[in-house]
Amino acid sequence: MIAITGSRGFIGQHLTNYLNFIEKKEIIPISRTSFKNPGELNSLLFNCNTIIHLAGVNRHDSEDYIYEENKQITSALCSALKKQKNLPKFINISSIHEGTNSAFGRSKLDNRKAFETLYSQNKDRFISLKVPNIFGPFCKPHYNSFIATFCHNLINKIDIDIDIDKEINLLYVDDLVHTIVKYLKPGKKEEVEFSTTPRSVSEVFNTLRDMHSKYFIKAEIPELNNKFELDLFNTYRSYLNYSTFFPKKRIKHLDERGYFAELLHLNSGGQISISSSKPEIERGNHFHTRKIERFQILRGSALIQLRKINDSEVIEVELDSNNLDFIDIPIWYTHNIINTSKKNEELLMLFWISEHYDPNSHDTYFMNVRNEN
């Protein structure tokens, strides 16, 4: 059994969810009220073989309150642990601010020393991790993470002021969770060196602002060049109000042939579109000089005809949704799509193309596949 103090906090929720739903572990959550009820705390810890200690006060108007509350939590935990027949493994989540002059920093240092004293005869069962600046989904804005505040303010159109622009070592919450989980396995482990990402406050803001402009305003997926940018984007998305933000509408361009609609612009690689064609309708008869295209049949069947410019040979490729067939279109090949579906069925196709449509640089030149002239 694993007990987690502060299980309702930012890190605690992510850790609890991972252990519950990924690792399938049974978790005993210990709330703030349990520290003020010795009998309840003793009962909760009775069958635990591991305690992960996250609970604590990070912010308050009173510095004295922060120090005294954290001291009280530590005192209650130590008293309860002394009543246990065998000390459980104890993973103390501290902070890189441990030992600083702030009330929070002083309390973290004093609390760690108190736990170390308790475990002086069981050093192999105690580990304390000095955690750097954590960010991730669902963190409370205007509290621990400036990234949470930036995301919240961008989405809610609240002005953002950067008072102090400095480089900060950042760690995604899932990476912290995975590290903690490693310490649940048997054996003593040395304290880890977290693999953080150094970024200045202004760099993070500029990246988030760019993501916000593309996703929130243009409904485009931003280019995500590395894990940090993916983590940052998923953090940003967690602050959207999905009940009002979605569904998003797309323009459906209708004519006598069927319809065409752009579904998604990808900054990392072009756009995805969808089109329908009525029975026996022929679309296309054009070529590209640089664009990469992929056609995927979603419903019905189609005949794709291709002819290399200046050649007379027409290549024919049959596609069918039953086989989820697709074709990539080479450059300098004029091509068409003919609906060959049976029973007057409408053809439905998905397209990926390597760049967004730009009327000033369209790279689409009309030429009939079956006629060179």
mmCIF file of C-alpha atoms in Angstrom, residues 2-362:
data_model
loop_
_atom_site.group_PDB
_atom_site.id
_atom_site.type_symbol
_atom_site.label_atom_id
_atom_site.label_comp_id
_atom_site.label_asym_id
_atom_site.label_seq_id
_atom_site.Cartn_x
_atom_site.Cartn_y
_atom_site.Cartn_z
ATOM 1 C CA ILE A 2 1.258 3.467 -0.906
ATOM 2 C CA ALA A 3 0.233 6.546 1.050
ATOM 3 C CA ILE A 4 0.482 9.930 -0.625
ATOM 4 C CA THR A 5 0.288 13.123 1.385
ATOM 5 C CA GLY A 6 -0.888 16.122 -0.618
ATOM 6 C CA SER A 7 -2.554 13.804 -3.136
ATOM 7 C CA ARG A 8 -4.971 16.554 -4.191
ATOM 8 C CA GLY A 9 -2.211 19.005 -5.059
ATOM 9 C CA PHE A 10 -0.731 19.560 -8.495
ATOM 10 C CA ILE A 11 2.022 16.925 -8.289
ATOM 11 C CA GLY A 12 -0.080 14.688 -6.058
ATOM 12 C CA GLN A 13 -2.905 14.415 -8.572
ATOM 13 C CA HIS A 14 -0.555 13.482 -11.407
ATOM 14 C CA LEU A 15 1.269 10.938 -9.231
ATOM 15 C CA THR A 16 -1.952 9.428 -7.896
ATOM 16 C CA ASN A 17 -3.453 9.122 -11.379
ATOM 17 C CA TYR A 18 -0.320 7.472 -12.747
ATOM 18 C CA LEU A 19 -0.075 4.963 -9.908
ATOM 19 C CA ASN A 20 -3.818 4.251 -9.989
ATOM 20 C CA PHE A 21 -4.461 3.985 -13.700
ATOM 21 C CA ILE A 22 -1.073 3.093 -15.213
ATOM 22 C CA GLU A 23 0.686 1.113 -12.485
ATOM 23 C CA LYS A 24 -2.602 -0.244 -11.020
ATOM 24 C CA LYS A 25 -1.448 0.460 -7.459
ATOM 25 C CA GLU A 26 -3.756 0.972 -4.513
ATOM 26 C CA ILE A 27 -3.289 4.450 -3.078
ATOM 27 C CA ILE A 28 -4.167 5.825 0.355
ATOM 28 C CA PRO A 29 -4.636 9.596 0.025
ATOM 29 C CA ILE A 30 -3.785 11.588 3.138
ATOM 30 C CA SER A 31 -5.477 14.983 3.278
ATOM 31 C CA ARG A 32 -4.527 18.082 5.236
ATOM 32 C CA THR A 33 -7.185 17.375 7.886
ATOM 33 C CA SER A 34 -5.576 14.023 8.760
ATOM 34 C CA PHE A 35 -2.509 15.795 10.154
ATOM 35 C CA LYS A 36 -4.694 17.394 12.806
ATOM 36 C CA ASN A 37 -6.269 14.067 13.769
ATOM 37 C CA PRO A 38 -3.597 11.684 15.206
ATOM 38 C CA GLY A 39 -5.940 8.710 15.406
ATOM 39 C CA GLU A 40 -6.999 9.053 11.799
ATOM 40 C CA LEU A 41 -3.403 9.494 10.617
ATOM 41 C CA ASN A 42 -2.212 6.436 12.558
ATOM 42 C CA SER A 43 -4.996 4.360 11.034
ATOM 43 C CA LEU A 44 -4.240 5.488 7.470
ATOM 44 C CA LEU A 45 -0.534 4.672 7.802
ATOM 45 C CA PHE A 46 -1.039 1.325 9.536
ATOM 46 C CA ASN A 47 -0.793 -0.912 6.447
ATOM 47 C CA CYS A 48 1.425 1.285 4.311
ATOM 48 C CA ASN A 49 4.792 0.050 3.125
ATOM 49 C CA THR A 50 5.617 3.334 1.351
ATOM 50 C CA ILE A 51 4.864 6.992 2.025
ATOM 51 C CA ILE A 52 5.343 9.679 -0.611
ATOM 52 C CA HIS A 53 5.311 13.022 1.160
ATOM 53 C CA LEU A 54 4.128 15.948 -0.962
ATOM 54 C CA ALA A 55 1.943 17.893 1.471
ATOM 55 C CA GLY A 56 2.937 21.379 2.507
ATOM 56 C CA VAL A 57 2.130 25.065 2.307
ATOM 57 C CA ASN A 58 3.944 26.901 -0.479
ATOM 58 C CA ARG A 59 2.314 30.307 -0.445
ATOM 59 C CA HIS A 60 0.524 32.456 2.119
ATOM 60 C CA ASP A 61 0.399 36.111 3.083
ATOM 61 C CA SER A 62 2.102 35.218 6.365
ATOM 62 C CA GLU A 63 5.639 33.785 6.308
ATOM 63 C CA ASP A 64 5.150 32.563 9.864
ATOM 64 C CA TYR A 65 2.064 30.629 8.806
ATOM 65 C CA ILE A 66 3.992 28.830 6.042
ATOM 66 C CA TYR A 67 6.766 27.778 8.404
ATOM 67 C CA GLU A 68 4.498 26.725 11.285
ATOM 68 C CA GLU A 69 2.042 24.784 9.112
ATOM 69 C CA ASN A 70 4.818 22.826 7.434
ATOM 70 C CA LYS A 71 6.415 22.181 10.806
ATOM 71 C CA GLN A 72 3.075 20.914 12.170
ATOM 72 C CA ILE A 73 2.644 18.530 9.219
ATOM 73 C CA THR A 74 6.146 17.121 9.757
ATOM 74 C CA SER A 75 5.608 16.770 13.487
ATOM 75 C CA ALA A 76 2.322 14.904 12.968
ATOM 76 C CA LEU A 77 3.895 12.551 10.422
ATOM 77 C CA CYS A 78 6.898 11.814 12.625
ATOM 78 C CA SER A 79 4.656 11.077 15.632
ATOM 79 C CA ALA A 80 2.524 8.691 13.582
ATOM 80 C CA LEU A 81 5.562 6.932 12.114
ATOM 81 C CA LYS A 82 7.062 6.363 15.565
ATOM 82 C CA LYS A 83 3.997 4.311 16.414
ATOM 83 C CA GLN A 84 4.533 1.972 13.461
ATOM 84 C CA LYS A 85 6.097 -1.411 14.145
ATOM 85 C CA ASN A 86 8.354 -1.032 11.102
ATOM 86 C CA LEU A 87 9.176 2.218 9.396
ATOM 87 C CA PRO A 88 7.835 2.270 5.821
ATOM 88 C CA LYS A 89 9.908 3.482 2.901
ATOM 89 C CA PHE A 90 9.680 7.272 2.925
ATOM 90 C CA ILE A 91 10.086 9.433 -0.193
ATOM 91 C CA ASN A 92 10.274 13.074 0.774
ATOM 92 C CA ILE A 93 9.607 15.538 -2.045
ATOM 93 C CA SER A 94 11.580 18.641 -1.232
ATOM 94 C CA SER A 95 12.532 21.621 -3.384
ATOM 95 C CA ILE A 96 15.580 23.319 -4.866
ATOM 96 C CA HIS A 97 14.522 26.217 -2.617
ATOM 97 C CA GLU A 98 15.298 24.094 0.438
ATOM 98 C CA GLY A 99 17.573 26.043 2.769
ATOM 99 C CA THR A 100 16.892 29.465 1.277
ATOM 100 C CA ASN A 101 15.981 32.392 3.538
ATOM 101 C CA SER A 102 12.258 32.180 2.786
ATOM 102 C CA ALA A 103 9.904 30.537 5.268
ATOM 103 C CA PHE A 104 9.215 27.849 2.695
ATOM 104 C CA GLY A 105 12.940 27.189 2.166
ATOM 105 C CA ARG A 106 13.690 27.072 5.887
ATOM 106 C CA SER A 107 10.770 24.757 6.573
ATOM 107 C CA LYS A 108 11.845 22.378 3.821
ATOM 108 C CA LEU A 109 15.340 22.120 5.302
ATOM 109 C CA ASP A 110 14.165 21.670 8.889
ATOM 110 C CA ASN A 111 11.544 19.124 7.874
ATOM 111 C CA ARG A 112 14.013 17.053 5.887
ATOM 112 C CA LYS A 113 16.374 16.999 8.867
ATOM 113 C CA ALA A 114 13.537 15.846 11.141
ATOM 114 C CA PHE A 115 12.757 12.915 8.828
ATOM 115 C CA GLU A 116 16.459 12.049 8.500
ATOM 116 C CA THR A 117 16.740 11.920 12.296
ATOM 117 C CA LEU A 118 13.738 9.604 12.472
ATOM 118 C CA TYR A 119 15.280 7.343 9.833
ATOM 119 C CA SER A 120 18.837 7.511 11.194
ATOM 120 C CA GLN A 121 18.754 3.752 11.878
ATOM 121 C CA ASN A 122 16.968 3.010 8.595
ATOM 122 C CA LYS A 123 18.791 5.220 6.117
ATOM 123 C CA ASP A 124 18.187 2.827 3.245
ATOM 124 C CA ARG A 125 14.425 3.434 3.597
ATOM 125 C CA PHE A 126 14.570 7.229 3.320
ATOM 126 C CA ILE A 127 15.091 9.332 0.208
ATOM 127 C CA SER A 128 14.660 13.053 -0.250
ATOM 128 C CA LEU A 129 14.377 14.600 -3.721
ATOM 129 C CA LYS A 130 15.123 18.264 -4.337
ATOM 130 C CA VAL A 131 12.659 19.034 -7.083
ATOM 131 C CA PRO A 132 13.280 21.895 -9.554
ATOM 132 C CA ASN A 133 10.650 24.162 -11.119
ATOM 133 C CA ILE A 134 7.759 21.920 -12.136
ATOM 134 C CA PHE A 135 5.203 22.672 -14.829
ATOM 135 C CA GLY A 136 2.412 20.713 -16.435
ATOM 136 C CA PRO A 137 -1.343 20.428 -16.982
ATOM 137 C CA PHE A 138 -3.825 21.572 -14.330
ATOM 138 C CA CYS A 139 -1.384 23.512 -12.172
ATOM 139 C CA LYS A 140 -3.093 26.377 -10.357
ATOM 140 C CA PRO A 141 -2.452 29.768 -12.027
ATOM 141 C CA HIS A 142 -0.920 32.569 -9.949
ATOM 142 C CA TYR A 143 0.441 30.060 -7.460
ATOM 143 C CA ASN A 144 3.515 27.903 -8.108
ATOM 144 C CA SER A 145 4.180 27.981 -11.840
ATOM 145 C CA PHE A 146 4.567 31.080 -13.988
ATOM 146 C CA ILE A 147 3.804 28.813 -16.969
ATOM 147 C CA ALA A 148 0.354 28.087 -15.536
ATOM 148 C CA THR A 149 -0.226 31.829 -15.151
ATOM 149 C CA PHE A 150 0.915 32.554 -18.721
ATOM 150 C CA CYS A 151 -1.401 29.874 -20.153
ATOM 151 C CA HIS A 152 -4.379 31.034 -18.112
ATOM 152 C CA ASN A 153 -3.835 34.704 -18.963
ATOM 153 C CA LEU A 154 -3.328 34.140 -22.676
ATOM 154 C CA ILE A 155 -6.546 32.150 -22.988
ATOM 155 C CA ASN A 156 -8.524 34.595 -20.856
ATOM 156 C CA LYS A 157 -7.088 37.719 -22.521
ATOM 157 C CA ILE A 158 -5.396 38.966 -19.348
ATOM 158 C CA ASP A 159 -2.331 41.179 -19.687
ATOM 159 C CA ILE A 160 1.015 39.554 -18.908
ATOM 160 C CA ASP A 161 3.903 41.474 -17.375
ATOM 161 C CA ILE A 162 7.349 39.925 -16.938
ATOM 162 C CA ASP A 163 8.887 41.526 -13.871
ATOM 163 C CA ILE A 164 12.106 39.485 -13.755
ATOM 164 C CA ASP A 165 13.382 37.778 -16.892
ATOM 165 C CA LYS A 166 15.839 35.068 -15.925
ATOM 166 C CA GLU A 167 16.758 31.562 -17.003
ATOM 167 C CA ILE A 168 14.953 28.807 -15.103
ATOM 168 C CA ASN A 169 15.510 25.047 -15.151
ATOM 169 C CA LEU A 170 12.145 23.470 -15.916
ATOM 170 C CA LEU A 171 10.919 19.913 -15.349
ATOM 171 C CA TYR A 172 7.679 18.473 -16.721
ATOM 172 C CA VAL A 173 5.472 16.933 -14.057
ATOM 173 C CA ASP A 174 5.299 13.523 -15.793
ATOM 174 C CA ASP A 175 9.091 13.292 -15.719
ATOM 175 C CA LEU A 176 9.033 13.885 -11.972
ATOM 176 C CA VAL A 177 6.329 11.247 -11.550
ATOM 177 C CA HIS A 178 8.354 8.681 -13.500
ATOM 178 C CA THR A 179 11.365 9.384 -11.291
ATOM 179 C CA ILE A 180 9.330 8.968 -8.096
ATOM 180 C CA VAL A 181 7.954 5.664 -9.392
ATOM 181 C CA LYS A 182 11.510 4.357 -9.835
ATOM 182 C CA TYR A 183 12.094 4.883 -6.113
ATOM 183 C CA LEU A 184 9.158 2.642 -5.286
ATOM 184 C CA LYS A 185 11.188 -0.351 -6.391
ATOM 185 C CA PRO A 186 13.327 -2.165 -3.762
ATOM 186 C CA GLY A 187 16.813 -1.012 -2.921
ATOM 187 C CA LYS A 188 18.502 2.219 -1.914
ATOM 188 C CA LYS A 189 19.029 4.726 -4.742
ATOM 189 C CA GLU A 190 21.130 7.837 -4.804
ATOM 190 C CA GLU A 191 19.372 11.142 -5.311
ATOM 191 C CA VAL A 192 18.901 11.782 -9.016
ATOM 192 C CA GLU A 193 20.081 14.675 -11.115
ATOM 193 C CA PHE A 194 16.917 15.780 -12.867
ATOM 194 C CA SER A 195 17.174 16.339 -16.611
ATOM 195 C CA THR A 196 15.748 19.838 -16.808
ATOM 196 C CA THR A 197 15.237 22.228 -19.704
ATOM 197 C CA PRO A 198 16.734 25.696 -19.183
ATOM 198 C CA ARG A 199 14.583 28.503 -20.584
ATOM 199 C CA SER A 200 14.266 32.182 -19.808
ATOM 200 C CA VAL A 201 10.867 33.471 -18.709
ATOM 201 C CA SER A 202 10.567 35.549 -21.877
ATOM 202 C CA GLU A 203 11.461 32.540 -24.080
ATOM 203 C CA VAL A 204 8.657 30.518 -22.519
ATOM 204 C CA PHE A 205 6.219 33.399 -22.919
ATOM 205 C CA ASN A 206 7.121 33.917 -26.582
ATOM 206 C CA THR A 207 6.728 30.197 -27.305
ATOM 207 C CA LEU A 208 3.353 30.057 -25.551
ATOM 208 C CA ARG A 209 2.184 33.212 -27.298
ATOM 209 C CA ASP A 210 3.067 31.680 -30.658
ATOM 210 C CA MET A 211 1.250 28.449 -29.755
ATOM 211 C CA HIS A 212 -1.768 30.437 -28.608
ATOM 212 C CA SER A 213 -1.874 32.439 -31.829
ATOM 213 C CA LYS A 214 -1.762 29.320 -33.978
ATOM 214 C CA TYR A 215 -4.045 27.044 -31.952
ATOM 215 C CA PHE A 216 -6.541 29.325 -30.209
ATOM 216 C CA ILE A 217 -6.929 31.901 -32.957
ATOM 217 C CA LYS A 218 -6.194 29.964 -36.188
ATOM 218 C CA ALA A 219 -7.004 26.400 -34.995
ATOM 219 C CA GLU A 220 -3.611 25.227 -36.284
ATOM 220 C CA ILE A 221 -1.420 22.629 -34.614
ATOM 221 C CA PRO A 222 1.869 24.457 -33.891
ATOM 222 C CA GLU A 223 5.203 23.030 -34.886
ATOM 223 C CA LEU A 224 6.521 20.967 -31.981
ATOM 224 C CA ASN A 225 10.230 20.456 -32.474
ATOM 225 C CA ASN A 226 11.119 18.652 -29.254
ATOM 226 C CA LYS A 227 9.735 17.076 -26.109
ATOM 227 C CA PHE A 228 9.763 20.352 -24.191
ATOM 228 C CA GLU A 229 7.570 22.057 -26.777
ATOM 229 C CA LEU A 230 5.169 19.094 -26.771
ATOM 230 C CA ASP A 231 4.973 19.219 -22.955
ATOM 231 C CA LEU A 232 4.449 22.977 -23.077
ATOM 232 C CA PHE A 233 1.672 22.679 -25.671
ATOM 233 C CA ASN A 234 -0.138 19.973 -23.708
ATOM 234 C CA THR A 235 0.164 22.159 -20.615
ATOM 235 C CA TYR A 236 -1.318 25.117 -22.521
ATOM 236 C CA ARG A 237 -4.234 23.012 -23.808
ATOM 237 C CA SER A 238 -5.186 21.960 -20.290
ATOM 238 C CA TYR A 239 -6.333 25.516 -19.509
ATOM 239 C CA LEU A 240 -8.886 25.671 -22.331
ATOM 240 C CA ASN A 241 -12.562 25.596 -21.472
ATOM 241 C CA TYR A 242 -13.571 22.716 -23.717
ATOM 242 C CA SER A 243 -17.292 23.277 -23.201
ATOM 243 C CA THR A 244 -17.006 26.668 -24.928
ATOM 244 C CA PHE A 245 -13.900 26.254 -27.093
ATOM 245 C CA PHE A 246 -15.268 23.264 -29.028
ATOM 246 C CA PRO A 247 -16.766 22.313 -31.403
ATOM 247 C CA LYS A 248 -14.974 24.301 -34.092
ATOM 248 C CA LYS A 249 -16.603 24.857 -37.458
ATOM 249 C CA ARG A 250 -14.966 24.410 -40.844
ATOM 250 C CA ILE A 251 -16.040 26.040 -44.088
ATOM 251 C CA LYS A 252 -17.592 23.492 -46.428
ATOM 252 C CA HIS A 253 -17.118 24.512 -50.075
ATOM 253 C CA LEU A 254 -20.086 23.062 -51.987
ATOM 254 C CA ASP A 255 -20.607 22.783 -55.742
ATOM 255 C CA GLU A 256 -22.261 20.413 -58.216
ATOM 256 C CA ARG A 257 -19.443 17.846 -57.748
ATOM 257 C CA GLY A 258 -19.726 17.516 -53.943
ATOM 258 C CA TYR A 259 -17.825 19.406 -51.264
ATOM 259 C CA PHE A 260 -14.301 20.227 -50.118
ATOM 260 C CA ALA A 261 -13.143 21.367 -46.666
ATOM 261 C CA GLU A 262 -9.807 22.042 -44.995
ATOM 262 C CA LEU A 263 -9.771 20.128 -41.697
ATOM 263 C CA LEU A 264 -6.435 20.931 -40.129
ATOM 264 C CA HIS A 265 -3.409 23.124 -40.727
ATOM 265 C CA LEU A 266 -0.206 21.582 -39.432
ATOM 266 C CA ASN A 267 2.680 23.974 -38.864
ATOM 267 C CA SER A 268 4.914 20.928 -38.701
ATOM 268 C CA GLY A 269 3.768 19.729 -42.116
ATOM 269 C CA GLY A 270 1.005 21.035 -44.340
ATOM 270 C CA GLN A 271 -2.716 20.554 -44.065
ATOM 271 C CA ILE A 272 -5.357 17.829 -43.986
ATOM 272 C CA SER A 273 -8.523 18.182 -46.051
ATOM 273 C CA ILE A 274 -11.592 16.152 -46.928
ATOM 274 C CA SER A 275 -13.708 16.059 -50.070
ATOM 275 C CA SER A 276 -16.744 14.258 -51.412
ATOM 276 C CA SER A 277 -17.511 13.453 -55.022
ATOM 277 C CA LYS A 278 -20.901 12.517 -56.394
ATOM 278 C CA PRO A 279 -21.209 9.367 -58.573
ATOM 279 C CA GLU A 280 -18.973 9.377 -61.679
ATOM 280 C CA ILE A 281 -17.635 12.835 -60.871
ATOM 281 C CA GLU A 282 -14.045 13.559 -61.909
ATOM 282 C CA ARG A 283 -11.900 15.925 -59.855
ATOM 283 C CA GLY A 284 -8.380 17.232 -60.267
ATOM 284 C CA ASN A 285 -6.652 17.299 -63.655
ATOM 285 C CA HIS A 286 -3.776 19.367 -62.339
ATOM 286 C CA PHE A 287 -0.148 18.941 -61.339
ATOM 287 C CA HIS A 288 2.257 20.329 -58.718
ATOM 288 C CA THR A 289 5.945 21.166 -58.956
ATOM 289 C CA ARG A 290 6.842 20.937 -55.250
ATOM 290 C CA LYS A 291 3.882 19.811 -53.128
ATOM 291 C CA ILE A 292 3.701 16.323 -51.642
ATOM 292 C CA GLU A 293 0.198 14.830 -51.613
ATOM 293 C CA ARG A 294 -1.343 11.699 -50.146
ATOM 294 C CA PHE A 295 -4.886 10.545 -50.964
ATOM 295 C CA GLN A 296 -6.779 8.196 -48.642
ATOM 296 C CA ILE A 297 -10.196 6.682 -49.460
ATOM 297 C CA LEU A 298 -12.633 6.839 -46.531
ATOM 298 C CA ARG A 299 -15.810 5.715 -48.316
ATOM 299 C CA GLY A 300 -16.434 4.183 -51.712
ATOM 300 C CA SER A 301 -13.924 3.499 -54.479
ATOM 301 C CA ALA A 302 -12.025 5.641 -56.950
ATOM 302 C CA LEU A 303 -9.874 5.506 -60.031
ATOM 303 C CA ILE A 304 -6.767 7.690 -59.866
ATOM 304 C CA GLN A 305 -5.219 8.527 -63.231
ATOM 305 C CA LEU A 306 -1.728 10.025 -63.507
ATOM 306 C CA ARG A 307 0.349 11.166 -66.448
ATOM 307 C CA LYS A 308 3.847 12.585 -66.374
ATOM 308 C CA ILE A 309 4.059 15.948 -68.092
ATOM 309 C CA ASN A 310 5.177 15.564 -71.745
ATOM 310 C CA ASP A 311 4.504 11.799 -71.646
ATOM 311 C CA SER A 312 1.507 10.051 -73.178
ATOM 312 C CA GLU A 313 1.269 7.041 -70.855
ATOM 313 C CA VAL A 314 -1.627 7.228 -68.380
ATOM 314 C CA ILE A 315 -1.127 5.261 -65.165
ATOM 315 C CA GLU A 316 -4.303 4.022 -63.474
ATOM 316 C CA VAL A 317 -4.573 3.131 -59.790
ATOM 317 C CA GLU A 318 -7.768 1.817 -58.196
ATOM 318 C CA LEU A 319 -8.443 2.679 -54.561
ATOM 319 C CA ASP A 320 -11.070 1.210 -52.254
ATOM 320 C CA SER A 321 -12.127 2.117 -48.710
ATOM 321 C CA ASN A 322 -12.505 -1.576 -47.814
ATOM 322 C CA ASN A 323 -8.726 -1.899 -48.030
ATOM 323 C CA LEU A 324 -7.919 1.588 -46.701
ATOM 324 C CA ASP A 325 -5.848 2.162 -49.831
ATOM 325 C CA PHE A 326 -3.885 5.349 -50.395
ATOM 326 C CA ILE A 327 -1.613 6.852 -53.012
ATOM 327 C CA ASP A 328 1.103 9.524 -52.984
ATOM 328 C CA ILE A 329 1.124 11.870 -55.964
ATOM 329 C CA PRO A 330 4.521 12.617 -57.546
ATOM 330 C CA ILE A 331 5.451 16.113 -58.695
ATOM 331 C CA TRP A 332 5.116 16.974 -62.407
ATOM 332 C CA TYR A 333 2.371 14.361 -62.823
ATOM 333 C CA THR A 334 -1.044 15.642 -63.731
ATOM 334 C CA HIS A 335 -3.651 13.578 -61.914
ATOM 335 C CA ASN A 336 -7.380 13.151 -61.409
ATOM 336 C CA ILE A 337 -9.822 11.312 -59.154
ATOM 337 C CA ILE A 338 -12.911 9.604 -60.565
ATOM 338 C CA ASN A 339 -15.669 8.251 -58.341
ATOM 339 C CA THR A 340 -16.196 4.605 -59.331
ATOM 340 C CA SER A 341 -18.288 3.650 -56.303
ATOM 341 C CA LYS A 342 -21.174 1.248 -56.810
ATOM 342 C CA LYS A 343 -24.862 1.916 -56.074
ATOM 343 C CA ASN A 344 -24.515 5.653 -56.699
ATOM 344 C CA GLU A 345 -22.444 6.018 -53.541
ATOM 345 C CA GLU A 346 -20.748 9.305 -52.761
ATOM 346 C CA LEU A 347 -16.957 9.091 -52.655
ATOM 347 C CA LEU A 348 -15.283 10.434 -49.506
ATOM 348 C CA MET A 349 -11.531 11.118 -49.544
ATOM 349 C CA LEU A 350 -8.970 12.414 -47.071
ATOM 350 C CA PHE A 351 -6.037 14.471 -48.358
ATOM 351 C CA TRP A 352 -2.734 15.400 -46.791
ATOM 352 C CA ILE A 353 -0.631 17.984 -48.588
ATOM 353 C CA SER A 354 2.756 19.254 -47.479
ATOM 354 C CA GLU A 355 1.914 22.965 -47.287
ATOM 355 C CA HIS A 356 -0.997 25.270 -46.594
ATOM 356 C CA TYR A 357 -2.901 26.590 -49.570
ATOM 357 C CA ASP A 358 -1.665 30.029 -50.567
ATOM 358 C CA PRO A 359 -3.465 31.693 -53.512
ATOM 359 C CA ASN A 360 -0.332 33.755 -54.194
ATOM 360 C CA SER A 361 1.843 30.641 -54.416
ATOM 361 C CA HIS A 362 -0.617 27.848 -55.111
#
